[in-house]
C-alpha positions as a Markdown table, in Angstrom:
| # | Residue | x | y | z |
|---|---|---|---|---|
| 1 | Met | 7.0 | 2.8 | -37.8 |
| 2 | Leu | 5.3 | 4.0 | -34.5 |
| 3 | Gly | 6.5 | 7.5 | -35.0 |
| 4 | Asp | 4.4 | 10.1 | -33.1 |
| 5 | Arg | 2.3 | 7.4 | -31.6 |
| 6 | Val | 4.9 | 6.8 | -28.9 |
| 7 | Pro | 4.7 | 9.5 | -26.3 |
| 8 | Pro | 8.0 | 11.2 | -25.3 |
| 9 | Pro | 9.4 | 10.3 | -21.9 |
| 10 | Val | 8.3 | 12.6 | -18.9 |
| 11 | Pro | 11.2 | 14.9 | -17.9 |
| 12 | Arg | 12.3 | 15.1 | -14.5 |
| 13 | Pro | 10.9 | 18.4 | -13.0 |
| 14 | Arg | 13.7 | 21.0 | -12.3 |
| 15 | Gly | 11.9 | 23.9 | -10.7 |
| 16 | Asp | 11.7 | 25.2 | -7.1 |
| 17 | Thr | 8.0 | 25.3 | -6.4 |
| 18 | Ala | 6.6 | 22.7 | -3.8 |
| 19 | Gly | 5.1 | 20.8 | -6.8 |
| 20 | Asp | 8.4 | 20.7 | -8.6 |
| 21 | Val | 10.2 | 19.3 | -5.5 |
| 22 | Val | 7.6 | 16.6 | -4.6 |
| 23 | Leu | 7.3 | 15.6 | -8.3 |
| 24 | Ala | 11.1 | 15.3 | -8.7 |
| 25 | Tyr | 11.2 | 12.9 | -5.7 |
| 26 | Leu | 8.2 | 11.0 | -7.2 |
| 27 | Trp | 9.9 | 10.8 | -10.6 |
| 28 | Asp | 13.0 | 9.4 | -9.0 |
| 29 | Gln | 11.0 | 6.7 | -7.1 |
| 30 | Val | 9.1 | 5.6 | -10.2 |
| 31 | Glu | 12.4 | 5.2 | -12.0 |
| 32 | His | 13.7 | 3.1 | -9.1 |
| 33 | Leu | 10.7 | 0.8 | -9.4 |
| 34 | Leu | 11.1 | 0.5 | -13.1 |
| 35 | Thr | 14.8 | -0.3 | -12.7 |
| 36 | His | 14.2 | -3.2 | -10.4 |
| 37 | Asp | 11.3 | -4.7 | -12.3 |
| 38 | Pro | 13.5 | -7.0 | -14.5 |
| 39 | Lys | 15.9 | -7.5 | -11.7 |
| 40 | Val | 13.0 | -9.0 | -9.6 |
| 41 | Arg | 11.9 | -11.1 | -12.5 |
| 42 | Leu | 15.5 | -12.6 | -12.5 |
| 43 | Asp | 15.5 | -12.8 | -8.6 |
| 44 | Glu | 18.6 | -10.9 | -8.4 |
| 45 | Pro | 20.0 | -10.2 | -4.8 |
| 46 | Asp | 18.2 | -7.4 | -2.9 |
| 47 | Ala | 15.8 | -6.7 | -5.9 |
| 48 | Val | 12.6 | -7.4 | -4.3 |
| 49 | His | 13.5 | -5.3 | -1.4 |
| 50 | Gln | 14.4 | -2.4 | -3.6 |
| 51 | Met | 11.2 | -2.6 | -5.6 |
| 52 | Arg | 9.0 | -2.9 | -2.4 |
| 53 | Val | 11.0 | 0.2 | -1.0 |
| 54 | Ala | 10.1 | 2.1 | -4.2 |
| 55 | Thr | 6.4 | 1.2 | -4.0 |
| 56 | Arg | 6.2 | 2.3 | -0.4 |
| 57 | Arg | 8.1 | 5.7 | -1.0 |
| 58 | Ile | 5.8 | 6.5 | -3.9 |
| 59 | Arg | 2.7 | 5.8 | -1.8 |
| 60 | Ala | 4.2 | 7.9 | 1.0 |
| 61 | Val | 4.5 | 10.8 | -1.3 |
| 62 | Leu | 0.9 | 10.5 | -2.3 |
| 63 | Gln | -0.1 | 10.4 | 1.3 |
| 64 | Val | 2.2 | 12.7 | 3.2 |
| 65 | Phe | 2.1 | 15.7 | 1.0 |
| 66 | Pro | -1.8 | 16.5 | 0.6 |
| 67 | Ser | -1.0 | 20.2 | 0.3 |
| 68 | Val | 0.8 | 19.4 | -3.2 |
| 69 | Leu | -1.1 | 16.4 | -4.5 |
| 70 | Asp | -4.8 | 16.0 | -4.2 |
| 71 | Arg | -5.3 | 12.9 | -2.2 |
| 72 | Gly | -8.8 | 12.1 | -3.6 |
| 73 | Ser | -7.3 | 11.9 | -7.1 |
| 74 | Thr | -4.3 | 9.9 | -6.1 |
| 75 | Arg | -5.9 | 7.4 | -3.7 |
| 76 | Pro | -6.6 | 4.7 | -6.4 |
| 77 | Val | -2.9 | 4.7 | -7.2 |
| 78 | Ala | -2.0 | 4.6 | -3.6 |
| 79 | Asp | -4.2 | 1.5 | -2.9 |
| 80 | Glu | -2.6 | -0.2 | -5.9 |
| 81 | Leu | 0.9 | 0.6 | -4.7 |
| 82 | Arg | -0.1 | -0.8 | -1.2 |
| 83 | Asp | -1.3 | -4.1 | -2.8 |
| 84 | Leu | 1.8 | -4.4 | -4.9 |
| 85 | Ala | 4.0 | -4.0 | -1.7 |
| 86 | Gly | 1.8 | -6.8 | -0.3 |
| 87 | Val | 2.6 | -9.0 | -3.3 |
| 88 | Leu | 6.3 | -8.4 | -2.8 |
| 89 | Gly | 6.3 | -8.4 | 1.0 |
| 90 | Leu | 6.1 | -12.2 | 1.8 |
| 91 | Ala | 9.1 | -13.0 | -0.3 |
| 92 | Arg | 11.1 | -10.2 | 1.2 |
| 93 | Asp | 10.0 | -11.1 | 4.6 |
| 94 | Leu | 11.2 | -14.7 | 4.1 |
| 95 | Glu | 14.6 | -13.4 | 3.0 |
| 96 | Val | 14.8 | -11.5 | 6.3 |
| 97 | Leu | 13.5 | -14.3 | 8.3 |
| 98 | Arg | 15.9 | -16.8 | 6.9 |
| 99 | Asp | 18.9 | -14.6 | 7.5 |
| 100 | Arg | 17.6 | -13.9 | 11.1 |
| 101 | Cys | 17.3 | -17.6 | 11.9 |
| 102 | Glu | 20.8 | -18.4 | 10.6 |
| 103 | Arg | 22.1 | -15.6 | 13.0 |
| 104 | Trp | 20.3 | -17.2 | 16.0 |
| 105 | Ile | 21.4 | -20.7 | 15.2 |
| 106 | Asp | 25.0 | -19.6 | 15.0 |
| 107 | Asp | 24.5 | -17.9 | 18.4 |
| 108 | Leu | 23.0 | -20.9 | 20.2 |
| 109 | Pro | 25.2 | -23.2 | 22.4 |
| 110 | Glu | 26.4 | -26.5 | 20.9 |
| 111 | Arg | 23.5 | -28.4 | 22.7 |
| 112 | Val | 20.1 | -27.1 | 23.9 |
| 113 | Ala | 17.9 | -29.4 | 26.0 |
| 114 | Gly | 20.2 | -32.3 | 25.1 |
| 115 | His | 19.9 | -31.7 | 21.3 |
| 116 | Arg | 22.2 | -30.0 | 18.7 |
| 117 | Pro | 20.6 | -27.0 | 17.0 |
| 118 | Thr | 19.9 | -27.7 | 13.4 |
| 119 | Asp | 19.1 | -25.7 | 10.4 |
| 120 | Thr | 17.8 | -28.5 | 8.2 |
| 121 | Trp | 14.3 | -27.1 | 8.5 |
| 122 | Leu | 15.3 | -24.0 | 6.6 |
| 123 | Arg | 14.8 | -25.9 | 3.3 |
| 124 | Ala | 11.0 | -25.4 | 4.0 |
| 125 | Val | 11.6 | -21.6 | 4.1 |
| 126 | Asp | 13.5 | -21.7 | 0.9 |
| 127 | Asp | 10.7 | -23.6 | -0.8 |
| 128 | His | 8.1 | -21.2 | 0.5 |
| 129 | Arg | 10.1 | -18.3 | -0.8 |
| 130 | Ala | 10.5 | -19.9 | -4.2 |
| 131 | Ala | 6.8 | -20.3 | -4.4 |
| 132 | Glu | 6.2 | -16.6 | -3.6 |
| 133 | Met | 8.7 | -15.7 | -6.2 |
| 134 | Glu | 6.5 | -17.5 | -8.8 |
| 135 | Arg | 3.5 | -15.7 | -7.5 |
| 136 | Ile | 5.3 | -12.3 | -7.9 |
| 137 | Thr | 6.4 | -13.0 | -11.4 |
| 138 | Glu | 2.9 | -14.0 | -12.3 |
| 139 | Glu | 1.5 | -10.7 | -10.8 |
| 140 | Leu | 4.1 | -8.6 | -12.7 |
| 141 | Ser | 3.0 | -10.2 | -15.8 |
| 142 | Gly | -0.7 | -9.5 | -15.3 |
| 143 | Pro | -2.9 | -6.7 | -16.5 |
| 144 | Arg | -3.3 | -5.1 | -13.1 |
| 145 | Tyr | 0.4 | -4.4 | -12.7 |
| 146 | Phe | 0.6 | -3.0 | -16.2 |
| 147 | Ala | -2.4 | -0.8 | -15.5 |
| 148 | Leu | -0.5 | 0.5 | -12.4 |
| 149 | Leu | 2.5 | 1.4 | -14.5 |
| 150 | Glu | 0.2 | 3.3 | -16.9 |
| 151 | Ala | -1.3 | 5.1 | -14.0 |
| 152 | Leu | 2.1 | 6.1 | -12.6 |
| 153 | Asp | 3.1 | 7.4 | -16.1 |
| 154 | Arg | -0.1 | 9.5 | -16.1 |
| 155 | Leu | 0.6 | 10.8 | -12.6 |
| 156 | Arg | 4.1 | 11.9 | -13.7 |
| 157 | Ala | 2.8 | 13.5 | -16.9 |
| 158 | Asp | -0.3 | 15.1 | -15.6 |
| 159 | Pro | -0.3 | 15.3 | -11.7 |
| 160 | Pro | -3.3 | 16.4 | -9.8 |
| 161 | Leu | -1.6 | 19.4 | -8.3 |
| 162 | Thr | -3.2 | 21.7 | -5.7 |
| 163 | Glu | -3.1 | 25.4 | -5.6 |
| 164 | Ala | -0.3 | 25.4 | -2.9 |
| 165 | Ala | 1.8 | 23.2 | -5.3 |
| 166 | His | 2.7 | 26.3 | -7.2 |
| 167 | Arg | 3.8 | 28.2 | -4.3 |
| 168 | Glu | 7.4 | 28.4 | -2.7 |
| 169 | Ala | 8.5 | 24.9 | -1.5 |
| 170 | Arg | 9.7 | 25.8 | 2.0 |
| 171 | Pro | 6.5 | 26.6 | 3.9 |
| 172 | Val | 4.4 | 24.1 | 2.1 |
| 173 | Leu | 6.8 | 21.2 | 2.6 |
| 174 | Ser | 7.4 | 22.4 | 6.2 |
| 175 | Asp | 3.6 | 22.2 | 7.1 |
| 176 | Asp | 3.3 | 18.6 | 5.6 |
| 177 | Leu | 6.4 | 17.3 | 7.3 |
| 178 | Val | 5.1 | 18.7 | 10.7 |
| 179 | Gly | 1.9 | 16.9 | 10.0 |
| 180 | Ala | 3.7 | 13.7 | 9.5 |
| 181 | Cys | 5.5 | 14.0 | 12.7 |
| 182 | Arg | 2.4 | 14.8 | 14.6 |
| 183 | Arg | 0.8 | 11.7 | 13.2 |
| 184 | Met | 3.9 | 9.7 | 14.4 |
| 185 | Ser | 3.5 | 11.4 | 17.8 |
| 186 | Ala | -0.2 | 10.4 | 18.1 |
| 187 | Ala | 0.7 | 6.8 | 17.3 |
| 188 | His | 3.4 | 6.8 | 19.8 |
| 189 | Asp | 0.9 | 8.0 | 22.5 |
| 190 | Arg | -1.3 | 5.3 | 21.7 |
| 191 | Ala | 1.5 | 2.7 | 22.0 |
| 192 | Val | 2.6 | 4.1 | 25.5 |
| 193 | Ala | -1.0 | 4.0 | 26.7 |
| 194 | Ala | -1.8 | 0.5 | 25.5 |
| 195 | Glu | -2.6 | -1.7 | 28.3 |
| 196 | Asp | -2.4 | -5.3 | 27.0 |
| 197 | Ala | 0.3 | -7.0 | 25.0 |
| 198 | Asp | -1.6 | -7.4 | 21.7 |
| 199 | Ala | -2.7 | -3.8 | 21.6 |
| 200 | Arg | 0.8 | -2.7 | 22.4 |
| 201 | Leu | 2.3 | -4.7 | 19.6 |
| 202 | Thr | -0.2 | -3.3 | 17.2 |
| 203 | Ala | 0.5 | 0.3 | 18.4 |
| 204 | Trp | 4.2 | 0.1 | 18.2 |
| 205 | His | 3.8 | -1.5 | 14.7 |
| 206 | Asp | 1.8 | 1.7 | 13.8 |
| 207 | Val | 4.5 | 3.8 | 15.2 |
| 208 | Arg | 7.0 | 2.2 | 12.9 |
| 209 | Lys | 4.9 | 2.9 | 9.9 |
| 210 | Ala | 4.3 | 6.4 | 10.8 |
| 211 | Ala | 8.0 | 6.8 | 11.4 |
| 212 | Lys | 8.7 | 5.5 | 8.0 |
| 213 | Arg | 6.4 | 8.0 | 6.4 |
| 214 | Ala | 8.0 | 10.8 | 8.4 |
| 215 | Arg | 11.4 | 9.7 | 7.2 |
| 216 | Tyr | 10.4 | 9.7 | 3.5 |
| 217 | Ala | 8.9 | 13.1 | 4.0 |
| 218 | Ala | 12.0 | 14.5 | 5.7 |
| 219 | Thr | 14.2 | 12.9 | 3.0 |
| 220 | Leu | 12.3 | 14.6 | 0.2 |
| 221 | Ala | 12.1 | 18.0 | 2.1 |
| 222 | Ala | 15.7 | 18.0 | 3.3 |
| 223 | Pro | 17.2 | 19.7 | 0.2 |
| 224 | Val | 14.7 | 22.6 | 0.8 |
| 225 | Leu | 14.5 | 22.7 | 4.7 |
| 226 | Gly | 18.1 | 21.9 | 5.5 |
| 227 | Lys | 19.5 | 20.7 | 8.8 |
| 228 | Arg | 16.1 | 20.6 | 10.7 |
| 229 | Ala | 14.7 | 18.2 | 8.2 |
| 230 | Lys | 17.8 | 16.0 | 8.3 |
| 231 | Arg | 17.5 | 15.9 | 12.1 |
| 232 | Val | 14.0 | 14.7 | 11.7 |
| 233 | Arg | 15.1 | 12.2 | 9.0 |
| 234 | Thr | 17.8 | 10.8 | 11.2 |
| 235 | Trp | 15.6 | 10.5 | 14.2 |
| 236 | Ala | 12.8 | 8.9 | 12.3 |
| 237 | Cys | 15.2 | 6.5 | 10.5 |
| 238 | Gly | 16.6 | 5.4 | 14.0 |
| 239 | Leu | 13.1 | 4.7 | 15.3 |
| 240 | Gln | 12.1 | 2.9 | 12.2 |
| 241 | Glu | 15.2 | 0.6 | 12.3 |
| 242 | Val | 14.7 | -0.3 | 15.9 |
| 243 | Leu | 11.0 | -0.9 | 15.6 |
| 244 | Gly | 11.5 | -2.6 | 12.2 |
| 245 | Glu | 13.9 | -5.2 | 13.8 |
| 246 | His | 11.2 | -5.6 | 16.6 |
| 247 | Gln | 8.5 | -6.2 | 14.0 |
| 248 | Asp | 10.8 | -8.7 | 12.2 |
| 249 | Gly | 11.0 | -10.7 | 15.4 |
| 250 | Val | 7.2 | -10.7 | 15.8 |
| 251 | Ala | 6.9 | -11.9 | 12.3 |
| 252 | Leu | 9.5 | -14.6 | 12.8 |
| 253 | Arg | 7.8 | -15.9 | 16.0 |
| 254 | Thr | 4.4 | -15.9 | 14.2 |
| 255 | Tyr | 5.8 | -17.8 | 11.1 |
| 256 | Leu | 7.6 | -20.5 | 13.4 |
| 257 | Asp | 4.3 | -21.0 | 15.2 |
| 258 | Glu | 2.1 | -21.3 | 12.1 |
| 259 | His | 4.5 | -23.4 | 10.1 |
| 260 | Ala | 6.0 | -25.6 | 12.7 |
| 261 | Pro | 4.6 | -28.9 | 11.4 |
| 262 | Thr | 6.0 | -28.2 | 7.8 |
| 263 | Leu | 9.4 | -27.1 | 9.3 |
| 264 | Val | 9.6 | -30.3 | 11.4 |
| 265 | Glu | 8.8 | -32.3 | 8.3 |
| 266 | Ala | 11.5 | -30.6 | 6.4 |
| 267 | Gly | 14.0 | -31.3 | 9.0 |
| 268 | Asp | 13.3 | -35.0 | 8.8 |
| 269 | His | 11.3 | -35.0 | 12.0 |
| 270 | Asp | 14.5 | -34.6 | 14.1 |
| 271 | Asp | 13.8 | -33.7 | 17.7 |
| 272 | Gly | 16.5 | -31.1 | 17.4 |
| 273 | Val | 14.2 | -29.1 | 15.0 |
| 274 | Leu | 11.6 | -28.5 | 17.6 |
| 275 | Val | 14.2 | -27.7 | 20.2 |
| 276 | Thr | 15.9 | -25.1 | 17.7 |
| 277 | Leu | 12.5 | -23.6 | 16.9 |
| 278 | Gly | 11.7 | -23.2 | 20.6 |
| 279 | Ala | 15.2 | -21.6 | 21.3 |
| 280 | Val | 14.9 | -19.2 | 18.5 |
| 281 | Ala | 11.3 | -18.1 | 19.5 |
| 282 | Gly | 12.5 | -17.7 | 23.1 |
| 283 | Ala | 15.4 | -15.6 | 22.1 |
| 284 | Glu | 13.1 | -13.5 | 20.0 |
| 285 | Val | 10.8 | -12.7 | 23.1 |
| 286 | Val | 13.7 | -11.5 | 25.1 |
| 287 | Arg | 15.2 | -9.4 | 22.2 |
| 288 | Gly | 11.7 | -7.9 | 21.5 |
| 289 | Glu | 11.4 | -6.5 | 25.0 |
| 290 | Ala | 14.9 | -4.9 | 24.8 |
| 291 | Leu | 14.1 | -3.3 | 21.5 |
| 292 | Ile | 10.8 | -1.6 | 22.7 |
| 293 | Asp | 13.1 | -0.2 | 25.6 |
| 294 | Glu | 15.5 | 1.0 | 22.8 |
| 295 | Ala | 12.7 | 2.5 | 20.8 |
| 296 | Ala | 11.7 | 4.5 | 23.9 |
| 297 | Arg | 15.2 | 5.9 | 24.3 |
| 298 | Val | 15.4 | 6.8 | 20.4 |
| 299 | Trp | 12.1 | 8.5 | 20.8 |
| 300 | Ser | 13.3 | 10.7 | 23.7 |
| 301 | Ser | 16.4 | 11.7 | 21.8 |
| 302 | Gly | 14.4 | 13.4 | 19.0 |
| 303 | Pro | 13.0 | 16.9 | 18.6 |
| 304 | Asp | 9.6 | 17.9 | 20.0 |
| 305 | Pro | 7.2 | 16.0 | 17.6 |
| 306 | Arg | 4.7 | 18.8 | 17.9 |
| 307 | His | 7.3 | 21.4 | 16.6 |
| 308 | Pro | 9.9 | 19.2 | 15.0 |
| 309 | Leu | 11.4 | 22.0 | 13.0 |
| 310 | Ala | 11.7 | 24.5 | 15.7 |
């Protein structure tokens, strides 16, 4: 009998201080990660995506609310969560990439440059994803992952709270949410000022990441801050979605370029494969330009990022 050697589960915080609100959200996201752990191992639909989302939300809490959780103490956990998201990332990206390719192929005309578009090369994408799933299973069975789970348990049981964490939630969460929006604004300024294509792509990617963190922060704070935080959440969500689609297009073009020989081989060296790859990549270039224009419109529709709760 294990008896008292098994620690009791950490209860979900129920109070109304800034620390209680942040820790309740953190508690929920750790549970979300744990719920999807076995589903990822079984490769259930959307499981990798959901586990990756949970890792990013937990990390965002540790980064975006320094007024509540001491960042120096949580940085090692945040770094491990970043690496776990990276382990999950390629398998998830390949899911998105494959779906995106299928949609483009369906939209192409019956003949392109004298050849019929073909999807036979997607077999190589499936093989690549299968290999990534094996790598994920191996990582989730290793000591580093189990050490991360133990660290998350300790974080929930004994969080490194700051003095401000014991104060009323509204002003503390408001300050941190405003900080997240201002960081997003700074990233946007760099994107607009970028002069060459590569720098512009990198800068807009940074805007997307900052928008995602602002969205998570606004989601956490909305029950306390109300409509103003919900407006920020809607705005950041719209920006993240547009720029996320843009980033998916950039990732797809990069993948097609880097893996073209393997894809052609998987398609039995059919000339239609190269034509299809070129048509898909070209369509993504046009779509990418339109998405940046759309991101600019979404940005202008939001609140003043310097005073987003005004």
